[in-house]
XYZ file of C-alpha atoms in Angstrom:
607
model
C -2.393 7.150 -20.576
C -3.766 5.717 -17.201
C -1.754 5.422 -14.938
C 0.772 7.679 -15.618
C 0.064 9.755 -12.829
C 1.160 7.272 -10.434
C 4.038 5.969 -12.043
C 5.891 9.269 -12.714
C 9.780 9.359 -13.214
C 11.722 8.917 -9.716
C 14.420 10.969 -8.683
C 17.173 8.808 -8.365
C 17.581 10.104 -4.661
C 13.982 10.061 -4.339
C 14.466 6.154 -5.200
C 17.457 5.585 -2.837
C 15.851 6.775 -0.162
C 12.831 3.828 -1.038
C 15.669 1.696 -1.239
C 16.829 2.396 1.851
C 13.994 2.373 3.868
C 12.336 -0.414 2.789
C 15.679 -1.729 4.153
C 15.302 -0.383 7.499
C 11.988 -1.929 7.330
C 12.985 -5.379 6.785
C 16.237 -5.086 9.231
C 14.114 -3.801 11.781
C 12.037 -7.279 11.274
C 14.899 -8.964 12.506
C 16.416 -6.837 15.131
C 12.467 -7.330 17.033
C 12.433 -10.770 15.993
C 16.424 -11.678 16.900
C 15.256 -14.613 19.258
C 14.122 -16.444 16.061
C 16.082 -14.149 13.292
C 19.560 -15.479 14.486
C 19.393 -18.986 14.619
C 17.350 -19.073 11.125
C 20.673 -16.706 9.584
C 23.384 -18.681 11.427
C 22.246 -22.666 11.003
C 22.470 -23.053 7.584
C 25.909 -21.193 7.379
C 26.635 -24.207 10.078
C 25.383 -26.662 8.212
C 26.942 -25.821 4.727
C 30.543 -25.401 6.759
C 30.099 -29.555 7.595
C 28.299 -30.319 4.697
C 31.111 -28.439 2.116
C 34.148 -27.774 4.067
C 34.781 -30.667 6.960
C 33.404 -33.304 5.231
C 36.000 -32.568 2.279
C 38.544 -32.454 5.012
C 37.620 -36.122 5.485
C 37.481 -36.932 1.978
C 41.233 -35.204 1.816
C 42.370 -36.896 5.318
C 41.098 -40.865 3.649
C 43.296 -39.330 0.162
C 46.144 -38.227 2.178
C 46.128 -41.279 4.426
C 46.226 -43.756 1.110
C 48.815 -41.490 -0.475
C 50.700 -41.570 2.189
C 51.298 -45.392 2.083
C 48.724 -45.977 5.207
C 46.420 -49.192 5.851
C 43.800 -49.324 3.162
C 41.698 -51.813 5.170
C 38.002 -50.826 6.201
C 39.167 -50.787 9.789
C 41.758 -48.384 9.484
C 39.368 -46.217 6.658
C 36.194 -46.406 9.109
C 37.046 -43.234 11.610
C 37.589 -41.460 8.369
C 33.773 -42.620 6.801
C 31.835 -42.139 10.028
C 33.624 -38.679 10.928
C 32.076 -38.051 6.866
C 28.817 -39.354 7.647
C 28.182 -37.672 11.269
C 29.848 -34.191 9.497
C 27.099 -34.756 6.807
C 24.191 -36.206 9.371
C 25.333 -32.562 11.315
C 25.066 -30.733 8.611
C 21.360 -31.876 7.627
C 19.741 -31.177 11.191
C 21.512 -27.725 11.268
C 19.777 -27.046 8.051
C 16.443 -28.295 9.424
C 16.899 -26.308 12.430
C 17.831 -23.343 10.205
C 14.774 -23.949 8.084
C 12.562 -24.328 11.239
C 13.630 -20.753 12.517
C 13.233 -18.753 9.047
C 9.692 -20.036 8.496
C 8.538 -18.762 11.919
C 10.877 -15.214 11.335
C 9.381 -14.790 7.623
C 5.504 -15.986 8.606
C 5.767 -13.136 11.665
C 7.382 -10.527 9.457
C 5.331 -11.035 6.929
C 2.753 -10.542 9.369
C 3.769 -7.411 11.039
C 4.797 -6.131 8.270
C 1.432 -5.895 6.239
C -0.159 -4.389 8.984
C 2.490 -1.721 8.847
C 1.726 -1.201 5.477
C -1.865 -1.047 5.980
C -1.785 1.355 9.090
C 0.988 3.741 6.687
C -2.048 3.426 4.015
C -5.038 4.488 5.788
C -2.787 7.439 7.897
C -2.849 9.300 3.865
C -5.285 11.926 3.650
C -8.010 11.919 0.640
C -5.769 13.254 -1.979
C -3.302 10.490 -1.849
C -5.895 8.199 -3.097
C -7.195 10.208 -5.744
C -4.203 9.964 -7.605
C -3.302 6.390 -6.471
C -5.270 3.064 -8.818
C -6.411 0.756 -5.425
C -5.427 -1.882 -7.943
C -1.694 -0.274 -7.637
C -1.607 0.239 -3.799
C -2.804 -3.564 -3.049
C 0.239 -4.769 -5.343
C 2.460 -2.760 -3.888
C 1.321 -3.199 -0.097
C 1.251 -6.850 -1.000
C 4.975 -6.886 -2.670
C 6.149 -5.192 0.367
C 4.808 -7.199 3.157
C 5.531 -10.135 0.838
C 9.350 -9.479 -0.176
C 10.209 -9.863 3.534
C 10.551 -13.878 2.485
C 12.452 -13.390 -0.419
C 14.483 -10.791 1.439
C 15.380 -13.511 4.240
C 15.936 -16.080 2.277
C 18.299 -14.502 0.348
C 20.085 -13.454 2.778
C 19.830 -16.586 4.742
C 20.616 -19.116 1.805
C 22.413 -17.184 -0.384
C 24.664 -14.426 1.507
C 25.263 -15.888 4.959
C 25.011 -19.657 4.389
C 27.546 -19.313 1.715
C 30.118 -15.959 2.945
C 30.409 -17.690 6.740
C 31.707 -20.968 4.987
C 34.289 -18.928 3.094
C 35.791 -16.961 6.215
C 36.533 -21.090 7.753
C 37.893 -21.959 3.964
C 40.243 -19.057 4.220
C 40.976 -20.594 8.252
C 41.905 -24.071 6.489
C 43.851 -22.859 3.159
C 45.995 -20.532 5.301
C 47.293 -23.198 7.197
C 48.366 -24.931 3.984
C 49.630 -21.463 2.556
C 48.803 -17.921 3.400
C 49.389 -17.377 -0.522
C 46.207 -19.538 -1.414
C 43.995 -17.046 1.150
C 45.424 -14.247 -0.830
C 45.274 -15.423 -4.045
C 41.260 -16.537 -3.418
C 40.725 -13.651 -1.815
C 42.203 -10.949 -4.348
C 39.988 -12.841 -7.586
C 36.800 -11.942 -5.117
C 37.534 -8.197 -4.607
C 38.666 -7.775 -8.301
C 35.429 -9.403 -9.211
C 33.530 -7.332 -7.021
C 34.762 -4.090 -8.205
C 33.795 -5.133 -11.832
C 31.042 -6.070 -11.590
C 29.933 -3.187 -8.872
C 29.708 -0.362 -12.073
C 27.497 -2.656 -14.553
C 25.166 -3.604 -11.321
C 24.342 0.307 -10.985
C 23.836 0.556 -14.436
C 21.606 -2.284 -14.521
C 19.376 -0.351 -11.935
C 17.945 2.207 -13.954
C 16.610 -0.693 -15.886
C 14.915 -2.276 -13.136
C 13.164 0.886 -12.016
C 12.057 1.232 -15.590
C 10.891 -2.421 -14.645
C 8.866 -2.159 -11.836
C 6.922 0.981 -12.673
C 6.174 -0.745 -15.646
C 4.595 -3.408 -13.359
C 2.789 -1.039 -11.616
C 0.885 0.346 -14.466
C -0.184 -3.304 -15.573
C -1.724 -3.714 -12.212
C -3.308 -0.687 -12.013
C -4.887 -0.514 -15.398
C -6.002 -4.211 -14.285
C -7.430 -2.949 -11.603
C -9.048 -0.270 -12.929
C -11.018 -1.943 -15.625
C -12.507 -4.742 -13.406
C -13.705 -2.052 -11.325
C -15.041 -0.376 -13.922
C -16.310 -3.666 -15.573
C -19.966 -2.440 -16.406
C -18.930 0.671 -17.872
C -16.136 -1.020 -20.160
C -19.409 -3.555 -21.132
C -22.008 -0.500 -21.010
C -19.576 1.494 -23.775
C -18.580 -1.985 -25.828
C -15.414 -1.377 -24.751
C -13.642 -4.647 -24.311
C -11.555 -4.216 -27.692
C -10.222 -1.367 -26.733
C -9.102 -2.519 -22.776
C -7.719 -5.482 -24.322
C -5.306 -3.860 -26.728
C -4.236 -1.188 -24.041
C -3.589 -3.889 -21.654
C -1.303 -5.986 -24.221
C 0.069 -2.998 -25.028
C 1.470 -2.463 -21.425
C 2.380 -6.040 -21.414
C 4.577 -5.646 -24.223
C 6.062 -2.714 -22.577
C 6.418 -4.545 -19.439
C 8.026 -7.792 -21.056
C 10.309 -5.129 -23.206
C 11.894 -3.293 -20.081
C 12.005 -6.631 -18.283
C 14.160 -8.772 -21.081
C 16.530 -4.951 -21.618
C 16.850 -5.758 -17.437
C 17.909 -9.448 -17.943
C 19.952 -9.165 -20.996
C 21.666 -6.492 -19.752
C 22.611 -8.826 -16.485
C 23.023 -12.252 -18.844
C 25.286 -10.039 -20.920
C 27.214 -7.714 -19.513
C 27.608 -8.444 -16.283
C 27.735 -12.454 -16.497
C 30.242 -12.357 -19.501
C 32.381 -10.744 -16.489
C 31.945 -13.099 -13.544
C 32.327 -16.327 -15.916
C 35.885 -15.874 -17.093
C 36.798 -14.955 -13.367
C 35.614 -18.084 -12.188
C 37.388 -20.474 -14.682
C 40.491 -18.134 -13.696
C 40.022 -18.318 -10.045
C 39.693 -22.815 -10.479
C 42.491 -22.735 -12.325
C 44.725 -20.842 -10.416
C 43.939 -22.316 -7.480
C 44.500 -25.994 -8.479
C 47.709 -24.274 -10.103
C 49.263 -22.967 -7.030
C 48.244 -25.918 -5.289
C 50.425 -28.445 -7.266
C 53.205 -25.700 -7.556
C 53.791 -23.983 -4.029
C 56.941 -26.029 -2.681
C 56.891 -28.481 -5.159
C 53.354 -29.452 -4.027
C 51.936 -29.111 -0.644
C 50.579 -33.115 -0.626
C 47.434 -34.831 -2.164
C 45.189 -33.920 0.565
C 46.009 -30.136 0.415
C 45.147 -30.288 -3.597
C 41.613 -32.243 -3.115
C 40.829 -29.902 -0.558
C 41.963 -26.610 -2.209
C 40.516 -27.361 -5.540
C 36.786 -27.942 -3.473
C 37.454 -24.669 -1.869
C 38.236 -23.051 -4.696
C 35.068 -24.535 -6.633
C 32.691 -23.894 -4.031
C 34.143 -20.366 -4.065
C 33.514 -20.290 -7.543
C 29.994 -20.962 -7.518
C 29.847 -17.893 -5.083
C 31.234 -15.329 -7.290
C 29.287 -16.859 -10.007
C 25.658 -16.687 -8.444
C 27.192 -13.050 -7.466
C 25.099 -11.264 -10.248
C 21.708 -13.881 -9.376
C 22.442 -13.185 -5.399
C 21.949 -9.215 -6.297
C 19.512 -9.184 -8.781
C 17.124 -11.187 -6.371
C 18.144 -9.034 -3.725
C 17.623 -5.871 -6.036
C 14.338 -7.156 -7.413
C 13.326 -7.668 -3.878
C 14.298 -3.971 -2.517
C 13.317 -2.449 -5.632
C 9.741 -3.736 -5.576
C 9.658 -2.903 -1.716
C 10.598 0.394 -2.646
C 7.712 0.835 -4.727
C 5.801 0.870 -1.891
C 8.240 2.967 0.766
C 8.309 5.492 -1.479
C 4.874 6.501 -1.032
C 6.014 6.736 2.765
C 8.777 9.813 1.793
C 5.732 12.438 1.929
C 4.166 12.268 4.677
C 0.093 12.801 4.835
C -1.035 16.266 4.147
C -3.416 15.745 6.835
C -2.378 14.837 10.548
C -3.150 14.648 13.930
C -1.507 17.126 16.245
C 1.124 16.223 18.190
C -0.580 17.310 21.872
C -4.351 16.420 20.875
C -7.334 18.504 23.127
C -9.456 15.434 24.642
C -12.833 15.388 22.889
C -15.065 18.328 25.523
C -17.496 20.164 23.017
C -19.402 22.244 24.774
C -22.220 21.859 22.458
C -22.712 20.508 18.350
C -22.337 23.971 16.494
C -20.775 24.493 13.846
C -18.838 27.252 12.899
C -16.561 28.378 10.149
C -14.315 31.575 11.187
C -12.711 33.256 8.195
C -12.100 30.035 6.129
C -9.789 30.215 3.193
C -8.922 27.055 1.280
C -8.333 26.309 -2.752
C -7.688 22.899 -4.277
C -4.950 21.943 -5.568
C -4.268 23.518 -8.819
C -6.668 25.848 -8.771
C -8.132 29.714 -7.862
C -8.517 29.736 -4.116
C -12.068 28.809 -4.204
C -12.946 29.970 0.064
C -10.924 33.387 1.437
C -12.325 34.594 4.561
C -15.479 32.738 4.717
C -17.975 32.893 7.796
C -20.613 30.662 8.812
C -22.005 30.072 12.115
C -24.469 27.056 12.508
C -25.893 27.169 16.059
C -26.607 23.343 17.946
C -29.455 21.499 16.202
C -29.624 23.976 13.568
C -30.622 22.295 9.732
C -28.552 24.082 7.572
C -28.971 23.189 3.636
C -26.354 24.513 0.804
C -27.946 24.794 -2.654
C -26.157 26.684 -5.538
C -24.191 25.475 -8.702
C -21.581 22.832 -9.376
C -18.347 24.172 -8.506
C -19.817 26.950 -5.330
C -17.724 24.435 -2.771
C -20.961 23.059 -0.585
C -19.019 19.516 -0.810
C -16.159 21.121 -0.450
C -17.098 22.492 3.066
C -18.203 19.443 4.458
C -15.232 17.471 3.922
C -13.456 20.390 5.436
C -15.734 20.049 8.218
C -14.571 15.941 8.177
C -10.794 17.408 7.956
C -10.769 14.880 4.887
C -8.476 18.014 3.639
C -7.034 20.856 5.734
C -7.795 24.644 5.127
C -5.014 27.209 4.528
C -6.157 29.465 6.713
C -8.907 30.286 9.351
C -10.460 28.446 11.778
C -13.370 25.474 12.008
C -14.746 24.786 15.239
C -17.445 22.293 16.537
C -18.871 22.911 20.064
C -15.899 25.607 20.124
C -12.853 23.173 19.823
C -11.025 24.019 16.933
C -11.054 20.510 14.977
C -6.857 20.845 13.846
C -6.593 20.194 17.636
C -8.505 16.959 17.839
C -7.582 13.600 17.065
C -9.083 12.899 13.651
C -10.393 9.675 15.009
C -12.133 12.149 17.785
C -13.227 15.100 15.744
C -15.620 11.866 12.655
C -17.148 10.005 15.809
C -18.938 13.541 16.070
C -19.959 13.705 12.858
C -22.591 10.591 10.768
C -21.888 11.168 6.763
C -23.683 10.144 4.071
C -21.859 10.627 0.635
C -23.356 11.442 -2.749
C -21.946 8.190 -3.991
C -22.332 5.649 -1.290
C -19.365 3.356 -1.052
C -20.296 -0.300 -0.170
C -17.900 -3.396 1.107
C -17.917 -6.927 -0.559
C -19.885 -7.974 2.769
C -22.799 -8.647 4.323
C -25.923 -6.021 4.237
C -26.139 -6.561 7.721
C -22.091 -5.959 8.177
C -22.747 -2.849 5.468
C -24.615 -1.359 7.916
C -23.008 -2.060 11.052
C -19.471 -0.632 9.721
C -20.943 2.784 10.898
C -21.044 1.497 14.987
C -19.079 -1.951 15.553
C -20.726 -4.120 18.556
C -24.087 -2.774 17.441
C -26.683 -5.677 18.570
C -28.913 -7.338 15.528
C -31.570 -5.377 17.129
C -30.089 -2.130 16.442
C -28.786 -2.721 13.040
C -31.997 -3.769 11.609
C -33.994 -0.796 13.814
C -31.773 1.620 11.796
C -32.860 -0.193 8.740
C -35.852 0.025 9.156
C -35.811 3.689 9.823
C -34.040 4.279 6.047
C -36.785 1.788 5.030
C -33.822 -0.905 3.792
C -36.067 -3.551 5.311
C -38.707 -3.016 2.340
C -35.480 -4.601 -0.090
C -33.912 -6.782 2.131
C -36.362 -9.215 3.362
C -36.348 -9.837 -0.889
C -32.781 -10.700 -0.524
C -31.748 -14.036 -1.155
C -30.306 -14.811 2.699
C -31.944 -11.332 3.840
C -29.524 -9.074 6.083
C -26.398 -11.860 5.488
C -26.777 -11.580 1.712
C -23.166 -9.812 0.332
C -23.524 -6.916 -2.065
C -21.043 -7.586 -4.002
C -17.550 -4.929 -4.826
C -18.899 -1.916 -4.332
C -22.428 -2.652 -3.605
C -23.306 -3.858 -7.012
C -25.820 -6.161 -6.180
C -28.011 -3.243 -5.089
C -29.593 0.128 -7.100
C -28.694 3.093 -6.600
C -31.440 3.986 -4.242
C -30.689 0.924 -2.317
C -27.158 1.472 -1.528
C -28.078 5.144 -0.560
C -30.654 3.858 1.893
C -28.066 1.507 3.117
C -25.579 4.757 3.839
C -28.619 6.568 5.767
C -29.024 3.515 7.905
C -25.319 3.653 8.757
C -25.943 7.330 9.644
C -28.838 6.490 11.750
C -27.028 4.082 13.504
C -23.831 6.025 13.871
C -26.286 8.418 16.227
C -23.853 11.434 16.089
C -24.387 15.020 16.873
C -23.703 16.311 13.769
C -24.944 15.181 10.573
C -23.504 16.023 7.047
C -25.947 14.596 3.977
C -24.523 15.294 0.319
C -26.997 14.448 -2.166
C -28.423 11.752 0.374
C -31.227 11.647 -1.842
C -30.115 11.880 -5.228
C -30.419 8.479 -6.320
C -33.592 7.819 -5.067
C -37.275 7.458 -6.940
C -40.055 10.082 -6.007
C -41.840 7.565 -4.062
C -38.843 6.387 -2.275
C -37.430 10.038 -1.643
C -40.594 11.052 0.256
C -40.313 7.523 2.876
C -36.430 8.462 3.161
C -37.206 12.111 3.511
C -39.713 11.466 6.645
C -36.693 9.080 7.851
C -33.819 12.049 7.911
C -36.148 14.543 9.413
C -36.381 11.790 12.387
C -32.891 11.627 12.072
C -32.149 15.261 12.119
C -34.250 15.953 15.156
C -32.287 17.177 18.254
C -29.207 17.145 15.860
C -27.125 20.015 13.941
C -27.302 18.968 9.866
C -25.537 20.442 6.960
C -27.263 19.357 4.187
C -25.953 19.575 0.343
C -28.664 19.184 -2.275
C -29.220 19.867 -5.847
C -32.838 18.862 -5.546
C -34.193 22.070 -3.894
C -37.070 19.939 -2.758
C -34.743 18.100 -0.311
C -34.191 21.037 1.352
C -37.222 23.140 1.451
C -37.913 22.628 5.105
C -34.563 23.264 6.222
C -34.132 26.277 9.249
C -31.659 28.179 6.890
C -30.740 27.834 3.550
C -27.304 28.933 2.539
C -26.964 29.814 -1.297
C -22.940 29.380 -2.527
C -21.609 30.712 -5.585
C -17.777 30.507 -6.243
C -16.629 30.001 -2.802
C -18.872 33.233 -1.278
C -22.102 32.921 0.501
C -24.315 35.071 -2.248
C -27.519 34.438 -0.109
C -29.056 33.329 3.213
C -32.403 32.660 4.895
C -35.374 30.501 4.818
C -37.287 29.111 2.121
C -39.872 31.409 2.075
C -37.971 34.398 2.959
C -35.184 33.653 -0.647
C -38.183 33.170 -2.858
C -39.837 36.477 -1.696
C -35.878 38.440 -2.271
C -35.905 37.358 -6.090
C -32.050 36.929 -5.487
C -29.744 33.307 -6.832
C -31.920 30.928 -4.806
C -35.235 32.093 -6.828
C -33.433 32.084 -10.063
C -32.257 28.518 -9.286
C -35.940 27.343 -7.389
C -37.764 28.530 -11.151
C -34.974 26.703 -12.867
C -36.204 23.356 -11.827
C -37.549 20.516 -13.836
C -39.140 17.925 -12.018
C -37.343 18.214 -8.911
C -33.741 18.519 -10.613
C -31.425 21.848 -10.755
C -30.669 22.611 -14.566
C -27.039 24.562 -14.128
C -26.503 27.540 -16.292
C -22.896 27.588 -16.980
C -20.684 24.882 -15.049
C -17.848 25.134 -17.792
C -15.268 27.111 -15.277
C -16.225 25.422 -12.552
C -13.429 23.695 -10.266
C -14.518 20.756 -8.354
C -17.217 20.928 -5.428
């Protein structure tokens, strides 16, 4: 099933340490934000201790007062009412204040914290995201960045705000009896330690949860990006019942997760509570024969407001542990780090020149035969190199090891003799203008399409580079021209279009090195001559590796390089292969109308 491999069973160590770093995370929000973070944690602790605890002490001083045989007359009752009402008044503006700090610590952690997220994201290397739905990633990103509120305000409102209180309601009930302290004290820790077991139980059940979550979203995600293939292949049946189907899953785990706490772990804390109420008001009434009026009002709304504590115990954790566990989704994509980094002691960017050379190269993909061992190839400065041969001889492959998109196993790759594994990856791609088979496009502007490949390019620029990779000839059509958006992925435009767009990003990127795989591909005869004319203006003055299973594309190249299975079978020009008879002959008479007809691709790995 989709999804499955991005969901896969988590080592319950594996998941702690999530757990626990998407902890760290969220602490380390309000260590760098204590200025704000302690006032929003401490105020509403504050305010509950007058709202809760004094103002019952006033309550209990007006009881004792009338027990006692004291004045009953407003005058002699008043300090008691207004002490209530400024404890109360007090305990409203502490909560405002409270409320007033946690907005401005959750809006900023929020904040920082999706930007760490995003900056974690685009640090993976290629492969992470081939076996990642985006659908998946945004949730979780977005759950993690997001939790940070639920995070602080349960442990604002519901931890702190609630166990302060209860270390001044042990301060009060000791003075009436150290036995009441004990007694309160002794129900919590019992309850605790219950309830502790059936909690860790319960949290195999909430992973089982969440990654059920996960593969809703991403199988969301994946059909509405897919939405004109589902359509194209009358598909929507189908979709639909897969998708209720995970639903169903997803609502099954979640109710065996909520049961399970309603159950089992409530059907614990309940009878505790009544037990802990009772005994309370019983030891209040018996200790010494009774320890006065005042002490019983004010131990029995200790003890209740204690009660309501270890009662909202299981709710307190489970929104806690939904919050962590859903965080964790997304730290634990942070446990392995990206197979592709930059070095610790970077070279600064000095190429002597923009060759290209490939010293005894050996790489495989993952899974598979080692496709490249001990490879050469030496592509001198503003050298045209093109690589034909079939599916599966690596000429993709080698120029996203030439991006560092993945890293080889063993050799070298230099450009302008630096080695690129010592170069900042950032460094090593503002050498290098790409245009991929399969052209990806942002839900913006044509104009801002374009201008992704050199930011602070003037409107001049942009639209010179259009015109180069003849994108004027469509966009002028365009309903608001340049500032009309292409839609996810670019599919307001053809094919052709969006690969016309990519070559105008490469001619404005105005690198030294150019890599083009398939630039063409998509393109009509008529349209592939104009773009053609455009890359060899392009390509002037410039080094170019160009892939191409249209043999036409590359017929004027400087060197052709023929790849089969990883090994360079065949090299030369044009001319010079067709006169040898050898693989790039074979292939050249295999054509049909401009197209390369593959003779056996069925053991091929991927280019």
């Amino acid at each position: 099933m989709l999804g499955l491999l991005e969901s896969p069973e988590v080592e319950p160590s594996a998941r702690k340490s999530a757990v626990l770093l998407a902890l760290r995370h969220y602490n380390g929000e309000l260590r760098n934000q204590w200025r704000f973070a302690l006032p929003a944690l401490i105020s509403p602790a504050l305010g509950n201790i007058c709202l809760f605890y004094l103002a019952p002490l006033a309550v209990g001083g007006i009881v004792g007062h009338l027990s006692g045989g004291g004045d009953g007359s407003v005058a002699a009752l008043m300090p008691y009412v207004l002490g209530f009402g400024a404890l109360l008044l007090t305990g409203e503006a502490l909560w405002r204040l409270g409320l007033h700090f946690v907005n401005r610590t959750e809006a900023r952690g929020i904040e920082h914290l999706a930007a760490t997220g995003m900056g974690e994201l685009l640090a993976k290397d290629a492969a992470f995201f081939h076996d990642n739905f985006a659908g998946s990633l945004t949730k979780r990103v977005l759950s993690f960045s997001g939790g940070f509120e639920s995070f602080t305000d349960t442990l604002t409102f519901s931890i702190i705000a609630k166990v302060v209180p209860l270390g001044f309601a042990s301060v009060v009930l000791w003075r009436y009896h150290p036995l009441l302290v004990l007694v309160l004290v002794g129900l919590i820790i019992v309850t605790g330690l219950l309830v502790a077991p059936l909690i860790r139980r319960r949290q195999r059940l909430v992973d089982q949860r969440e990654a059920a979550r996960v593969r809703v979203s991403g199988h969301v995600a994946d059909v509405l990006a897919n939405m004109d293939t589902v359509r194209a292949f009358a598909a929507e049946d189908r979709e639909e019942a897969e998708h209720r189907a995970r639903i169903a899953e997803q609502r099954r785990l979640t109710l065996r997760s909520w049961d399970y706490g309603n159950l089992r772990v409530d059907t614990v804390v309940a009878p505790l509570s009544v037990l802990t109420s009772s005994i309370g008001l019983l030891l209040a009434v018996a200790l010494h024969g009774g320890l006065g009026v005042e002490a019983i009002v004010v131990t029995f709304t200790y003890y209740t407001n204690t009660i309501n504590i270890m009662f909202e115990f299981n709710q307190i954790y489970r929104r806690m542990e939904s919050v962590l566990t859903e965080a964790a989704q997304f730290t634990e994509l942070l446990l392995t780090p990206p197979g592709v980094v930059d070095p610790e002691n970077p070279q600064p960017l000095r190429p002597a020149d923009a060759s290209v050379r490939f010293e005894r190269v050996a790489f495989a993909h993952a899974g598979n035969p080692r496709l490249f061992d001990g490879l050469d190839l030496s592509i001198p400065t503003g050298t045209k190199i093109g690589l034909v041969g079939r599916s599966g001889g690596g000429k993709t492959t080698l120029t996203r090891l030439l991006l560092r998109l993945m890293d080889i196993e063993g050799g070298r790759i230099l450009i302008g003799g630096q080695d690129i594994t010592r170069l900042r990856q950032a460094d090593l791609r503002s050498l290098i203008a790409y245009v991929p088979q399969e052209p990806a496009m942002f839900h913006r502007s044509l104009r801002d399409n374009i201008a992704f490949a050199r930011p602070g390019a003037t409107d001049a620029e942009i639209y010179q580079a259009a015109r180069a990779a003849h994108v004027t000839e469509f966009a002028e059509a365009l309903p608001d021209g340049f500032d009309t958006l292409v839609g996810e992925r670019g599919v307001k435009l053809s094919g052709g279009q969006r690969q016309r767009v990519a070559l105008a990003r490469a001619v404005l990127r105005d690198a030294p090195i150019l890599l083009l795989d398939e630039a063409t591909s998509a393109l009509d005869s008529e349209s592939e001559i104009l773009v053609q004319e455009a890359l060899w203006t392009l390509m002037r003055d410039r080094t170019a590796l160009v892939v191409a299973h249209r043999l036409s594309t590359v017929v004027r190249m400087d060197r052709l390089i023929v790849l089969d299975q990883g090994r360079i079978v065949e090299q030369g020009s044009h001319r010079e292969l067709l006169r040898n008879q050898g693989p790039y002959a074979r292939l050249w008479h295999h054509q049909s109308g401009g197209f390369l007809i593959e003779e056996d691709t069925s053991d091929a790995v991927p280019r």
